[in-house]
C-alpha atoms as one frame of an Amber mdcrd trajectory, in Angstrom:
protein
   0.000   0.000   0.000   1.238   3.043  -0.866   3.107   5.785   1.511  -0.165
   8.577   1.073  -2.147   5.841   2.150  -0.753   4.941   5.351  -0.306   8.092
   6.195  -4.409   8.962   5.921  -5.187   6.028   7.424  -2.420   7.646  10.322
  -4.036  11.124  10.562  -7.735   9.448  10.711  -6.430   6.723  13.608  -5.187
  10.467  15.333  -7.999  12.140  14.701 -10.663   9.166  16.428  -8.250   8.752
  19.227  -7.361  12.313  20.141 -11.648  13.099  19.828 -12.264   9.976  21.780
 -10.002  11.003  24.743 -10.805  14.248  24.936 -15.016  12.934  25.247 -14.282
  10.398  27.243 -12.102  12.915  29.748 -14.771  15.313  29.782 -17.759  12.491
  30.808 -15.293  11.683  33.253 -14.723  15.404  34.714 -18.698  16.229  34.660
 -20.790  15.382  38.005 -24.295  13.671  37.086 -25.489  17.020  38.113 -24.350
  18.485  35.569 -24.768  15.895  32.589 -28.471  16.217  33.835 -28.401  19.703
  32.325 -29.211  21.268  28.432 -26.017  22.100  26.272 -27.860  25.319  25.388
 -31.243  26.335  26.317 -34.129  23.873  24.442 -31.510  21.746  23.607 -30.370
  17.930  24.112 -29.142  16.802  28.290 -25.864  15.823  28.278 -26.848  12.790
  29.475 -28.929  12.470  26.527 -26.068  13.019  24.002 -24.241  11.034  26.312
 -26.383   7.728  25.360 -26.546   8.956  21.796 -22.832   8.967  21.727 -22.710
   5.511  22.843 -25.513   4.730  20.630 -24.065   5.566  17.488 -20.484   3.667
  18.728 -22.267   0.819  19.170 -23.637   1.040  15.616 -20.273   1.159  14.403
 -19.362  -2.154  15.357 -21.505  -4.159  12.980 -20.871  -1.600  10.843 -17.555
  -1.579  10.809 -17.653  -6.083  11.350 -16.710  -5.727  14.373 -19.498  -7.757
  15.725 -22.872  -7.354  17.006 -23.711  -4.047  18.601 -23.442  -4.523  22.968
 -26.977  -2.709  23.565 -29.349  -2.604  20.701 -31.986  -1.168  22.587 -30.244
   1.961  22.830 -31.008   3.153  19.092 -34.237   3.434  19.880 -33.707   5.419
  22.913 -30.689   7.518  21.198 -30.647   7.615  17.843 -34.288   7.163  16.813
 -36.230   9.367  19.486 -35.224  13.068  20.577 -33.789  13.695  24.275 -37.478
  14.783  25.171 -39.205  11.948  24.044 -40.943  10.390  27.327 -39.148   7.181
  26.733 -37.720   5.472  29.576 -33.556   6.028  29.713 -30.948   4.597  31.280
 -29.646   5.441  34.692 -26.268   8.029  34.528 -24.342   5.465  35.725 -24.967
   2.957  33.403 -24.863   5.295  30.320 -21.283   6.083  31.449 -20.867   2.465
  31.662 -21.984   1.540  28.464 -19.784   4.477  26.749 -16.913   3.531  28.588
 -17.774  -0.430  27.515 -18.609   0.343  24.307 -14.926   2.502  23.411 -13.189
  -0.335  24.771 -14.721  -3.088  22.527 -14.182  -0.382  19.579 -10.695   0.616
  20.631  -9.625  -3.082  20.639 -10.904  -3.814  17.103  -9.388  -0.440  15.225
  -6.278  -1.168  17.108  -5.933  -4.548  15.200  -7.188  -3.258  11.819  -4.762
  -3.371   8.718  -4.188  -0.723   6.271  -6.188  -2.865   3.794  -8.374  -3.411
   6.338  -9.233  -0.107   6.916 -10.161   0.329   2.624 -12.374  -2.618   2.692
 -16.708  -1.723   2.486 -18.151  -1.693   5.511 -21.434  -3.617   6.401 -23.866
  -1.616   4.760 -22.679  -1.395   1.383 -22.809  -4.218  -1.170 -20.252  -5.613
  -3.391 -21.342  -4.143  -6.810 -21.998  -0.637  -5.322 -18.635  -0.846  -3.716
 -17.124  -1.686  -7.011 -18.288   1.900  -7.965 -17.957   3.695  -4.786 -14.693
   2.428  -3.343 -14.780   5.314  -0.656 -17.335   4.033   0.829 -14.892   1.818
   3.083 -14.406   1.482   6.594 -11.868   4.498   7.034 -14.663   6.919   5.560
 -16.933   5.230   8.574 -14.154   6.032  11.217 -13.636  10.029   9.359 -17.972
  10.204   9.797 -17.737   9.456  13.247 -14.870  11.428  14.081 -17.040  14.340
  12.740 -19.977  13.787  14.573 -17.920  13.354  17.979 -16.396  16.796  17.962
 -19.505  17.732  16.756 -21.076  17.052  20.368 -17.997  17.763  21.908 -18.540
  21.262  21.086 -21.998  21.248  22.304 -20.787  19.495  25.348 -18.431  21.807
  26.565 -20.775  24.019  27.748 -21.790  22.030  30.468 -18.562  22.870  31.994
């Protein structure tokens, strides 16, 4: 595989990690009291984007064939339904859990990942239309993510 290559697939591995850390660091520095609270006025709980967070992680490991996701039930909850939706959530503690649960099982997989690896089609693409859209890989799933994690880490801040 060629030097340019690598050296994406380097900045994207960077990129997830450094996001990742600095998410998971702020979780850990915010009281319950706190996640319990809007990012702005009318807008998601940090608790909230906390289980969406998760949520969408744990859609990245079928995605990505890393197996199946830990807590399925969570899309639902997360992904499918707004923060103000009535529907029963998950307990701080276990949200923080499952994030913390969920990175791990992630972290393992992209740690063993080749460069090849990382240009093969995910799950949700199929052969033929891979054939034609080669970027839609596994590495463009990891870049996606990336985005939408500072994305909330922005809005999460201001719980601070």
């Amino acid at each position: 595989m060629e030097t340019s290559t690598k050296l994406t697939i380097k900045s994207a591995l960077e990129a997830w990690n450094s996001y990742a850390t600095r998410v998971d660091k702020l979780f850990d520095e915010l009281s319950d009291e706190q996640m319990q609270k809007e990012v702005a006025p009318g807008k998601n709980a940090g608790t909230y984007l906390l289980g969406h967070l998760a949520a969408v992680h744990d859609g990245m490991l079928p995605l990505l064939d890393f197996g199946e996701k830990l807590q399925p039930a969570m899309f639902d909850i997360f992904i499918k339904n707004p923060d103000k939706s009535g529907l029963e959530k998950p307990s701080i503690k276990e949200l923080r859990n499952f994030w913390k649960q969920v990175n791990n099982k992630l972290s393992e997989h992209i740690k063993r990942l080749t460069p090849e690896e990382w240009m093969q089609k995910h799950t949700s693409i199929g052969e033929e239309d891979f054939k034609k859209e080669p970027h839609r890989n596994k590495l463009n799933v990891l870049m996606n993510r990336t985005n939408h994690l500072a994305y909330h880490y922005g809005q999460l801040v201001f719980l601070k």
